[in-house]
Coordinates of C-alpha atoms in Angstrom, one line a residue:
M99 CA -6.9 -6.5 58.5
T100 CA -7.4 -2.7 58.9
K101 CA -3.9 -1.3 58.4
Y102 CA -3.9 1.6 61.5
I103 CA -1.8 4.6 60.9
F104 CA -1.0 7.6 62.9
V105 CA -0.5 11.2 62.7
T106 CA 1.4 13.5 65.9
G107 CA 2.9 16.7 65.8
G108 CA 5.7 18.6 67.4
V109 CA 7.1 22.2 68.0
V110 CA 4.5 24.0 67.8
S111 CA 0.4 23.3 66.1
G112 CA -1.1 24.5 63.3
L113 CA 1.5 22.4 61.3
G114 CA -1.4 21.0 59.3
K115 CA -1.5 17.8 60.2
G116 CA -5.1 17.6 59.1
I117 CA -4.0 18.6 55.4
T118 CA -0.8 16.0 55.8
S119 CA -3.1 12.8 56.8
A120 CA -5.9 14.7 53.6
S121 CA -3.0 14.1 51.3
L122 CA -2.1 10.4 52.9
G123 CA -5.6 9.5 52.5
N124 CA -5.7 11.2 48.9
L125 CA -2.6 8.6 48.1
L126 CA -3.9 5.7 49.2
K127 CA -6.8 5.8 47.8
A128 CA -5.8 6.8 44.3
R129 CA -3.4 3.6 44.9
G130 CA -6.5 2.1 45.1
L131 CA -6.8 0.7 48.7
S132 CA -10.0 2.5 51.2
I133 CA -9.8 4.4 53.2
V134 CA -11.1 6.3 56.0
N135 CA -9.7 9.7 58.1
Q136 CA -10.3 10.3 62.6
K137 CA -9.4 13.4 64.3
L138 CA -9.0 13.0 68.3
D139 CA -9.5 16.1 69.3
P140 CA -8.1 17.0 73.3
Y141 CA -10.9 19.6 74.0
I142 CA -12.8 18.3 77.3
N143 CA -15.7 20.0 75.2
V144 CA -17.9 17.4 73.6
D145 CA -17.7 18.8 70.6
P146 CA -17.0 22.0 68.7
D147 CA -20.8 22.8 68.7
T148 CA -20.5 25.7 71.1
M149 CA -17.0 26.4 70.6
N150 CA -16.6 30.1 70.0
P151 CA -15.1 30.2 65.4
F152 CA -13.0 32.7 66.3
Q153 CA -11.1 30.4 68.4
H154 CA -11.6 26.5 66.8
G155 CA -12.9 27.6 63.5
E156 CA -15.7 26.5 61.5
V157 CA -17.7 23.5 62.5
F158 CA -18.1 20.7 59.6
V159 CA -21.0 18.8 59.7
T160 CA -21.5 15.2 58.5
E161 CA -23.9 13.3 56.8
D162 CA -25.0 11.8 59.8
G163 CA -25.5 14.7 60.9
A164 CA -22.4 15.3 63.7
T165 CA -20.7 19.0 64.3
T166 CA -16.6 18.4 64.3
D167 CA -13.4 19.9 63.6
L168 CA -12.7 21.8 60.3
D169 CA -10.0 18.5 59.6
L170 CA -12.8 16.8 59.0
G171 CA -13.6 18.9 56.4
H172 CA -10.0 18.6 54.8
Y173 CA -10.5 14.7 54.9
E174 CA -13.3 14.6 52.4
R175 CA -12.9 17.5 50.1
F176 CA -9.5 15.7 49.5
T177 CA -10.2 11.8 49.7
G178 CA -14.7 12.0 48.5
V179 CA -15.3 9.8 51.9
N180 CA -18.1 11.0 53.7
L181 CA -17.0 10.4 57.2
R182 CA -19.7 9.6 60.4
K183 CA -19.7 10.5 63.7
D184 CA -17.3 8.0 64.8
A185 CA -14.6 10.5 62.9
N186 CA -14.3 13.3 65.6
V187 CA -13.7 11.6 69.4
T188 CA -12.7 13.9 71.9
T189 CA -11.8 14.5 75.7
G190 CA -15.0 15.3 76.8
S191 CA -16.7 12.5 74.8
I192 CA -14.8 10.4 76.3
Y193 CA -14.8 11.1 79.7
R194 CA -18.6 11.3 79.4
K195 CA -19.1 8.2 78.1
V196 CA -16.4 6.6 80.4
I197 CA -19.2 9.0 83.6
D198 CA -22.1 7.4 82.4
R199 CA -20.6 3.5 82.7
E200 CA -19.3 4.2 86.3
R201 CA -23.0 5.8 87.0
K202 CA -24.3 2.7 85.6
G203 CA -22.6 0.2 87.2
D204 CA -20.9 -1.6 84.9
Y205 CA -17.2 -1.3 86.2
L206 CA -18.1 -3.6 89.1
G207 CA -17.2 -1.0 91.9
A208 CA -14.2 -0.9 90.4
T209 CA -11.7 2.3 90.8
V210 CA -11.9 4.0 87.1
Q211 CA -8.8 5.5 86.2
V212 CA -7.1 7.0 82.9
I213 CA -5.9 3.3 82.3
P214 CA -7.6 1.2 81.5
H215 CA -10.7 2.9 81.1
I216 CA -10.3 5.6 79.8
T217 CA -7.7 4.6 77.7
D218 CA -9.9 1.5 76.6
E219 CA -12.4 3.9 75.9
I220 CA -10.3 6.0 73.6
K221 CA -9.2 2.6 71.5
R222 CA -12.6 1.4 71.3
R223 CA -13.8 4.3 69.3
I224 CA -10.3 4.5 66.8
K225 CA -11.1 -0.1 66.0
G226 CA -14.7 1.3 65.8
I227 CA -14.8 3.4 63.2
S228 CA -12.3 1.3 60.4
N229 CA -15.4 -1.1 59.6
E230 CA -12.9 -3.0 57.6
V231 CA -11.5 -1.1 55.1
D232 CA -7.7 -1.4 54.3
V233 CA -5.9 1.5 56.0
Q234 CA -6.7 4.0 58.7
I235 CA -5.9 7.7 59.3
T236 CA -6.2 9.3 62.5
E237 CA -4.6 12.2 63.6
I238 CA -3.8 12.8 66.7
G239 CA -4.6 17.0 67.6
G240 CA -2.3 19.5 69.6
T241 CA 1.2 18.9 70.1
V242 CA 3.9 16.6 72.0
G243 CA 4.3 17.6 75.3
D244 CA 0.5 18.2 76.1
I245 CA -0.7 17.0 78.4
E246 CA -4.3 17.0 77.5
I247 CA -3.0 14.6 74.6
L248 CA -1.1 11.6 77.0
P249 CA -4.7 9.4 77.1
F250 CA -4.5 9.2 73.1
L251 CA -1.0 8.8 72.8
E252 CA -1.0 5.9 75.1
A253 CA -4.3 4.4 73.5
A254 CA -2.3 4.6 70.4
R255 CA 0.9 2.9 72.0
Q256 CA -1.5 -0.2 73.2
I257 CA -2.8 -0.5 69.9
R258 CA -0.1 -1.3 68.5
K259 CA 1.2 -3.8 71.0
E260 CA -2.0 -5.4 71.0
F261 CA -2.2 -5.9 66.2
G262 CA 2.0 -5.3 65.7
Q263 CA 4.4 -3.7 64.5
E264 CA 3.9 -4.1 60.9
N265 CA -0.2 -3.3 61.4
V266 CA 0.4 0.3 63.0
M267 CA 2.8 2.9 62.0
F268 CA 3.1 6.2 63.4
V269 CA 4.1 9.5 61.3
H270 CA 5.0 12.9 63.3
V271 CA 4.4 15.9 61.8
T272 CA 7.3 18.2 62.6
L273 CA 9.0 22.0 61.9
V274 CA 12.3 23.4 60.7
P275 CA 12.0 26.4 61.5
F276 CA 14.3 29.2 59.6
I277 CA 16.1 31.8 61.5
G278 CA 16.4 34.8 60.0
P279 CA 20.0 36.4 62.5
S280 CA 21.4 33.3 61.3
T281 CA 20.5 32.2 57.7
E282 CA 20.1 28.6 59.2
L283 CA 17.1 26.0 59.2
K284 CA 16.8 24.7 62.5
T285 CA 16.5 20.4 63.0
K286 CA 17.3 20.4 66.7
P287 CA 13.1 21.3 67.9
T288 CA 12.4 18.1 65.9
Q289 CA 15.1 15.9 67.5
H290 CA 13.6 17.2 70.9
S291 CA 10.0 16.6 69.5
V292 CA 10.8 13.1 68.3
S293 CA 12.6 12.1 72.0
M294 CA 9.8 13.0 73.6
L295 CA 7.7 10.9 71.8
R296 CA 9.5 8.5 72.2
S297 CA 9.8 9.1 76.4
Y298 CA 6.3 8.0 75.7
G299 CA 6.8 5.1 74.3
I300 CA 6.5 5.8 70.9
S301 CA 8.8 5.3 68.5
P302 CA 7.7 7.3 64.5
D303 CA 8.1 5.4 61.5
L304 CA 8.5 8.4 59.1
I305 CA 9.0 12.1 60.1
V306 CA 7.4 15.3 57.8
L307 CA 9.4 18.4 57.7
R308 CA 7.6 21.6 57.2
S309 CA 9.1 24.4 56.6
E310 CA 8.9 27.7 54.3
Q311 CA 11.4 26.6 51.9
E312 CA 12.7 23.2 49.7
L313 CA 15.0 21.4 52.7
T314 CA 18.1 19.9 51.4
D315 CA 19.2 16.6 51.6
E316 CA 21.4 17.3 54.1
I317 CA 19.1 19.0 56.3
K318 CA 16.5 15.6 56.0
S319 CA 19.6 13.3 56.7
K320 CA 19.8 15.3 59.5
V321 CA 17.0 14.0 60.5
S322 CA 17.1 10.7 59.6
L323 CA 20.7 10.2 61.4
F324 CA 19.1 11.7 65.4
C325 CA 15.4 10.4 65.1
D326 CA 16.1 7.3 63.6
V327 CA 14.6 6.6 60.6
S328 CA 15.2 6.3 57.7
F329 CA 16.5 8.4 54.6
E330 CA 13.2 7.9 52.6
N331 CA 11.4 7.7 55.7
V332 CA 12.1 12.2 56.2
I333 CA 9.5 13.7 54.0
N334 CA 9.5 17.6 53.2
A335 CA 6.6 19.9 53.3
P336 CA 7.4 23.4 52.3
D337 CA 4.8 25.5 52.2
L338 CA 3.1 26.0 48.6
D339 CA 1.1 28.0 46.8
D340 CA -2.5 25.9 47.3
I341 CA -3.1 23.2 49.2
Y342 CA -4.4 20.5 46.6
D343 CA -1.0 20.7 45.4
V344 CA 0.0 18.7 48.3
P345 CA -0.8 15.2 47.5
I346 CA 1.7 15.8 44.6
K347 CA 4.7 17.4 46.2
M348 CA 4.4 14.0 48.7
Y349 CA 4.0 11.5 46.0
E350 CA 6.9 13.0 44.4
E351 CA 8.6 12.9 48.0
G352 CA 7.9 9.5 48.3
L353 CA 5.1 9.6 50.9
D354 CA 3.0 7.0 49.8
A355 CA 5.7 4.9 48.9
A356 CA 7.0 5.0 52.2
V357 CA 4.0 3.2 53.9
N358 CA 3.5 1.2 51.6
K359 CA 6.3 -0.3 51.5
R360 CA 6.2 0.1 55.8
L361 CA 2.8 -1.6 56.3
A362 CA 3.4 -3.9 53.4
L363 CA 0.5 -3.0 51.4
N364 CA 0.6 -3.9 48.3
S365 CA -0.9 -1.6 46.4
D366 CA -0.7 -0.3 43.1
S367 CA 0.9 3.2 42.1
P368 CA -1.2 5.8 42.6
D369 CA -3.9 7.0 39.4
L370 CA -3.3 10.8 39.6
S371 CA -4.6 11.4 36.9
R372 CA -8.1 12.8 38.0
W373 CA -6.1 15.0 39.8
N374 CA -3.9 16.3 37.8
E375 CA -6.8 16.6 35.8
M376 CA -8.9 19.2 38.0
L377 CA -5.6 21.1 39.0
S378 CA -4.4 21.5 35.3
L379 CA -7.7 23.6 34.8
K380 CA -6.0 26.6 36.7
N381 CA -3.6 26.6 33.6
G382 CA -4.2 29.7 31.4
V383 CA -6.4 31.3 33.6
N384 CA -6.2 35.0 33.4
K385 CA -9.7 36.6 34.4
N386 CA -10.6 37.8 38.4
V387 CA -14.1 37.7 40.0
K388 CA -13.5 39.7 43.0
I389 CA -16.0 37.7 45.7
A390 CA -16.8 39.3 49.0
I391 CA -17.9 37.1 52.2
L392 CA -20.1 39.2 54.6
G393 CA -20.1 37.9 57.9
K394 CA -19.0 38.1 61.8
Y395 CA -16.4 36.2 62.3
F396 CA -13.1 37.6 61.2
G397 CA -10.3 36.8 64.4
L398 CA -9.6 33.5 62.7
P399 CA -9.9 32.9 58.7
D400 CA -10.4 28.8 59.3
S401 CA -13.9 30.7 60.4
Y402 CA -15.3 30.3 56.9
M403 CA -13.4 27.4 55.7
S404 CA -15.2 25.1 53.8
V405 CA -17.4 28.7 51.9
V406 CA -13.6 29.6 50.9
E407 CA -13.6 26.4 49.3
A408 CA -16.4 26.0 48.1
L409 CA -15.3 29.3 45.9
K410 CA -12.1 28.1 45.1
H411 CA -13.7 24.5 43.9
S412 CA -16.0 26.8 41.8
C413 CA -13.7 29.8 40.7
L414 CA -12.0 26.2 39.3
Q415 CA -14.5 24.7 36.9
N416 CA -15.3 28.3 35.4
K417 CA -11.9 29.0 34.7
V418 CA -11.3 32.4 36.5
N419 CA -9.1 33.5 39.6
L420 CA -11.0 34.0 42.9
D421 CA -9.9 37.7 44.6
L422 CA -11.2 37.1 48.3
V423 CA -12.5 40.3 50.2
W424 CA -13.5 40.3 54.0
I425 CA -16.4 42.4 54.4
D426 CA -16.7 42.5 58.8
A427 CA -21.3 42.8 58.9
D428 CA -20.7 45.1 62.4
N429 CA -17.9 47.3 60.4
Y430 CA -18.3 48.6 56.5
E431 CA -19.8 51.3 54.6
I432 CA -21.7 50.9 51.6
E433 CA -19.2 51.7 49.1
D434 CA -16.9 49.0 50.1
L435 CA -19.8 46.6 48.5
K436 CA -19.0 48.8 45.4
N437 CA -17.3 46.8 42.4
L438 CA -17.9 43.6 43.8
N439 CA -18.4 40.5 41.1
G440 CA -20.7 39.0 44.0
V441 CA -21.0 38.9 48.1
V442 CA -21.7 35.5 50.3
V443 CA -23.4 35.8 52.9
P444 CA -22.1 33.1 55.3
G445 CA -24.1 31.4 58.3
G446 CA -23.7 32.1 61.6
F447 CA -25.4 32.7 65.3
G448 CA -26.5 35.7 67.2
Y449 CA -27.8 38.7 66.8
R450 CA -24.6 40.8 66.4
G451 CA -23.7 42.1 62.7
I452 CA -27.5 41.0 61.6
E453 CA -28.5 44.8 61.2
G454 CA -25.4 44.5 58.7
K455 CA -26.3 41.8 57.2
I456 CA -29.9 42.4 56.1
G457 CA -28.5 46.4 55.0
A458 CA -25.9 44.2 52.1
I459 CA -28.5 42.4 51.0
E460 CA -31.1 45.2 50.1
Y461 CA -28.0 46.8 48.5
L462 CA -26.8 43.6 46.9
R463 CA -31.0 42.5 46.1
K464 CA -32.0 46.0 44.7
N465 CA -28.0 46.5 42.7
K466 CA -28.5 43.3 40.5
I467 CA -25.2 42.3 42.5
P468 CA -24.8 39.0 42.6
F469 CA -25.8 37.6 46.6
L470 CA -25.2 33.9 47.7
G471 CA -26.9 33.4 51.2
I472 CA -26.4 30.7 53.5
C473 CA -28.5 29.4 56.5
L474 CA -28.4 32.7 58.4
G475 CA -28.1 34.5 55.0
L476 CA -31.6 33.1 54.0
Q477 CA -33.5 34.2 57.2
C478 CA -31.8 37.9 56.9
A479 CA -33.2 37.5 53.6
V480 CA -35.9 36.7 54.6
I481 CA -36.4 39.5 56.6
E482 CA -35.0 42.0 54.1
F483 CA -37.4 41.2 51.9
A484 CA -40.6 41.4 54.4
R485 CA -39.2 45.0 56.0
N486 CA -38.3 46.4 52.3
V487 CA -40.7 45.3 50.0
C488 CA -43.8 43.8 51.9
G489 CA -44.0 46.8 54.3
I490 CA -43.3 44.8 57.5
S491 CA -41.2 47.1 58.4
D492 CA -40.5 45.6 62.2
A493 CA -40.0 42.1 60.7
N494 CA -37.5 40.4 62.3
S495 CA -36.3 36.8 64.2
T496 CA -36.9 35.6 67.6
E497 CA -33.8 34.8 67.7
F498 CA -33.2 38.4 67.2
S499 CA -35.7 39.9 68.6
Q500 CA -37.9 37.9 71.4
T501 CA -41.0 40.6 71.3
T502 CA -41.2 40.7 67.9
K503 CA -44.3 41.3 66.8
N504 CA -44.2 40.0 62.8
P505 CA -41.5 37.3 63.7
V506 CA -40.5 35.7 60.2
I507 CA -38.2 33.7 61.1
D508 CA -39.3 31.7 64.4
L509 CA -38.8 28.1 65.9
L510 CA -41.5 25.4 64.9
P511 CA -43.6 24.4 67.3
N512 CA -41.7 21.4 69.0
Q513 CA -38.4 23.1 69.5
D514 CA -37.3 23.2 73.1
L515 CA -34.6 25.9 73.8
E516 CA -34.8 24.6 77.7
A517 CA -32.7 21.3 76.7
D518 CA -29.8 20.6 78.5
D519 CA -28.0 19.7 75.2
V520 CA -28.4 23.1 73.1
G521 CA -27.9 20.9 69.7
A522 CA -31.0 19.0 70.3
S523 CA -33.5 21.9 69.3
M524 CA -31.4 22.0 66.0
R525 CA -31.9 20.6 62.6
L526 CA -28.5 18.9 61.6
G527 CA -27.2 16.1 59.2
T528 CA -28.4 15.3 55.4
Y529 CA -32.7 16.3 55.1
P530 CA -34.0 15.9 51.8
C531 CA -35.6 19.3 49.5
K532 CA -37.8 19.4 47.2
I533 CA -37.2 21.6 44.2
Q534 CA -39.3 23.9 42.5
P535 CA -39.6 23.7 38.9
D536 CA -39.6 26.6 36.2
T537 CA -36.7 28.1 38.9
M538 CA -33.2 29.4 39.5
A539 CA -33.1 26.0 41.5
K540 CA -34.7 23.6 39.2
D541 CA -31.2 25.6 37.0
I542 CA -29.1 24.6 39.4
Y543 CA -29.1 20.9 40.8
N544 CA -31.2 19.8 37.5
N545 CA -33.0 17.6 39.7
E546 CA -36.4 17.1 41.7
I547 CA -35.2 15.9 44.7
I548 CA -32.0 16.8 46.5
Y549 CA -29.8 15.8 50.0
E550 CA -27.6 18.7 51.3
R551 CA -26.5 19.2 55.1
H552 CA -28.0 21.2 57.7
R553 CA -27.2 23.1 61.3
H554 CA -29.4 25.5 62.6
R555 CA -32.6 26.2 64.4
Y556 CA -34.8 28.9 62.7
E557 CA -36.8 27.9 60.5
V558 CA -39.1 30.4 57.9
N559 CA -42.9 31.4 59.7
N560 CA -45.8 29.6 57.1
K561 CA -47.4 32.0 58.6
F562 CA -46.0 34.8 56.5
R563 CA -45.4 32.7 53.7
N564 CA -48.1 33.7 51.5
E565 CA -47.4 37.8 52.1
L566 CA -43.8 37.1 50.7
E567 CA -44.7 35.1 47.8
S568 CA -47.0 37.7 46.9
K569 CA -44.2 40.1 46.7
G570 CA -42.0 38.8 44.4
L571 CA -40.1 36.3 46.5
V572 CA -39.8 32.9 45.4
F573 CA -39.6 30.1 47.2
S574 CA -37.7 27.1 45.8
G575 CA -36.6 24.5 47.7
L576 CA -38.8 23.2 50.2
S577 CA -39.8 20.4 52.7
P578 CA -40.7 17.0 51.1
D579 CA -44.0 17.6 53.2
E580 CA -43.8 21.5 52.1
D581 CA -44.0 22.2 55.1
L582 CA -40.3 23.8 55.5
V583 CA -38.5 26.6 53.3
E584 CA -35.5 25.5 52.2
M585 CA -34.2 28.0 49.2
I586 CA -35.4 30.9 48.4
E587 CA -34.1 33.2 44.8
L588 CA -35.4 36.6 43.0
K589 CA -36.5 36.1 39.1
D590 CA -35.4 39.5 37.8
H591 CA -31.5 39.4 39.0
P592 CA -28.8 37.9 38.3
Y593 CA -28.1 36.1 40.6
F594 CA -30.2 35.9 44.5
V595 CA -30.3 32.8 45.9
A596 CA -29.7 31.3 49.1
S597 CA -30.4 28.1 51.2
Q598 CA -30.9 26.7 54.8
F599 CA -28.8 24.5 54.2
H600 CA -24.8 24.2 53.7
P601 CA -23.8 23.6 50.4
E602 CA -20.0 23.9 51.5
F603 CA -19.4 20.7 53.6
K604 CA -20.5 19.1 50.4
S605 CA -17.8 20.9 48.0
R606 CA -14.8 19.0 46.4
P607 CA -12.8 20.3 44.4
W608 CA -13.4 17.9 41.1
D609 CA -17.3 18.6 41.7
P610 CA -18.0 21.8 43.4
A611 CA -21.0 22.0 44.6
P612 CA -23.4 23.7 42.7
M613 CA -25.2 26.8 44.4
F614 CA -21.3 28.0 45.0
N615 CA -20.8 27.3 41.3
S616 CA -23.6 28.8 39.7
F617 CA -23.2 32.1 41.6
I618 CA -18.9 32.5 40.6
A619 CA -20.8 31.6 36.8
A620 CA -22.8 34.2 37.6
S621 CA -20.6 36.5 39.2
K622 CA -18.1 36.6 36.5
E623 CA -20.6 38.1 34.0
I624 CA -20.7 41.1 35.8
K625 CA -19.2 43.8 34.6
F626 CA -19.0 47.3 36.4
F627 CA -19.0 50.7 35.3
D628 CA -17.0 52.5 33.9
E629 CA -17.4 55.9 31.6
N630 CA -15.7 55.3 28.6
V631 CA -17.2 52.0 28.1
K632 CA -20.9 51.9 27.4
N633 CA -23.5 49.8 28.8
E634 CA -21.4 48.5 31.1
H635 CA -23.6 47.6 34.9
K636 CA -23.4 51.1 37.0
V637 CA -23.7 50.0 40.6
K638 CA -26.5 52.7 41.9
D639 CA -25.6 54.5 45.4

């Protein structure tokens, strides 16, 4: 029977419940157990697909095409388990399902209420993902005390009642703040948070204390006493420089051992050799690569979470340190592009920042600076090439100009933008890509057919393909029927490669995404002009 672990949070949001859940999954899998992670989100949006990245961060895409919370990216990167759409549940999706059933008469005229109808649907979603794995880790978003998460807490309480204490446990992540004027670490917020959780009928079995610094045994003993949790089940999770160090720290604190004991999992000690081998790649690295992300969502760093992590994975494998530079596509000077080892132009939607991206790509193309384009980055690269190489001065995308006479990027004939569901017109999830021979793409993937995740609506217009190709744009990846452009590249350039798909979603710390890995490999070879050194790469104005 599957054992269930519910991860809740207290005091403030953004404490790292996702990293804690991912790290726990990592350690339990290292013990030889089969695991699956799940995220319950309290917002009323059906999914994050239409949410502003400034508010919510990136939208992560699963293999089966679900647009989900970014924490699912953490789960996959830490555990290597590819998740499905049922790994992310929102209040909006729950209520929509219940209301649809009510409209069909499935409730036989009953008054539809939060309990039992909403909580029953939540329980169905929780239990529906396990597929008889050994352990399911379900993170409940938000913090205890938020009105939105009450149905989720109640559903979790009922699951414990249904399956028994021996099969269900609660992990509560809370904050121990450091108060500067008194130079003290305060446990009172944790005590209040646990008290509130208990008022909903849930007593945590294990408490993870987030803090800026290491906590003393005295602090942990105090939490143990006042929160009625055994000392060994009080785990300290201090701030670390690298999130990939967290599983090791949690192992040292005894997180997986406490869970193994509490749920009687009878599993062996974790084999962390592969994880430690991956972390050891950081040792002795003394070379930096200066990589810019030139995008349009800079109010929240999480907007490009998977891109940043994929860059980190690739730098690790290439034995270089990542010197990350953020460039706002709406507000930069051409000087900002000088002395960079490489530039990533990531995905996005809407017109804002497009001309800035196109101008930057022209500069990167002319000055032989490595360029990696993702989704919108590919579309901007095609527009730039059409304008400045093919001489189609008004080339554009119909996403940005509905009146353009030369839509080199356009919708497919069967796409319906008038559909009620804005996601219905998008290409979502995993699609095959046929790699063309004698291309950089073939060197990157060393395969004829690859499978990558997509999240986009607009495609390269086939009416312009011959003209673009005749001027030197290489279509190095196509759909199997060769009707859709998946990858482009340029010859005689250190690295100019772009894709319609999002390779960052499949990148893992021990197995970086091939496009990112090759991009960093090319970027670290770039040298900059120094008047004291001959034969260096000089950037042209």
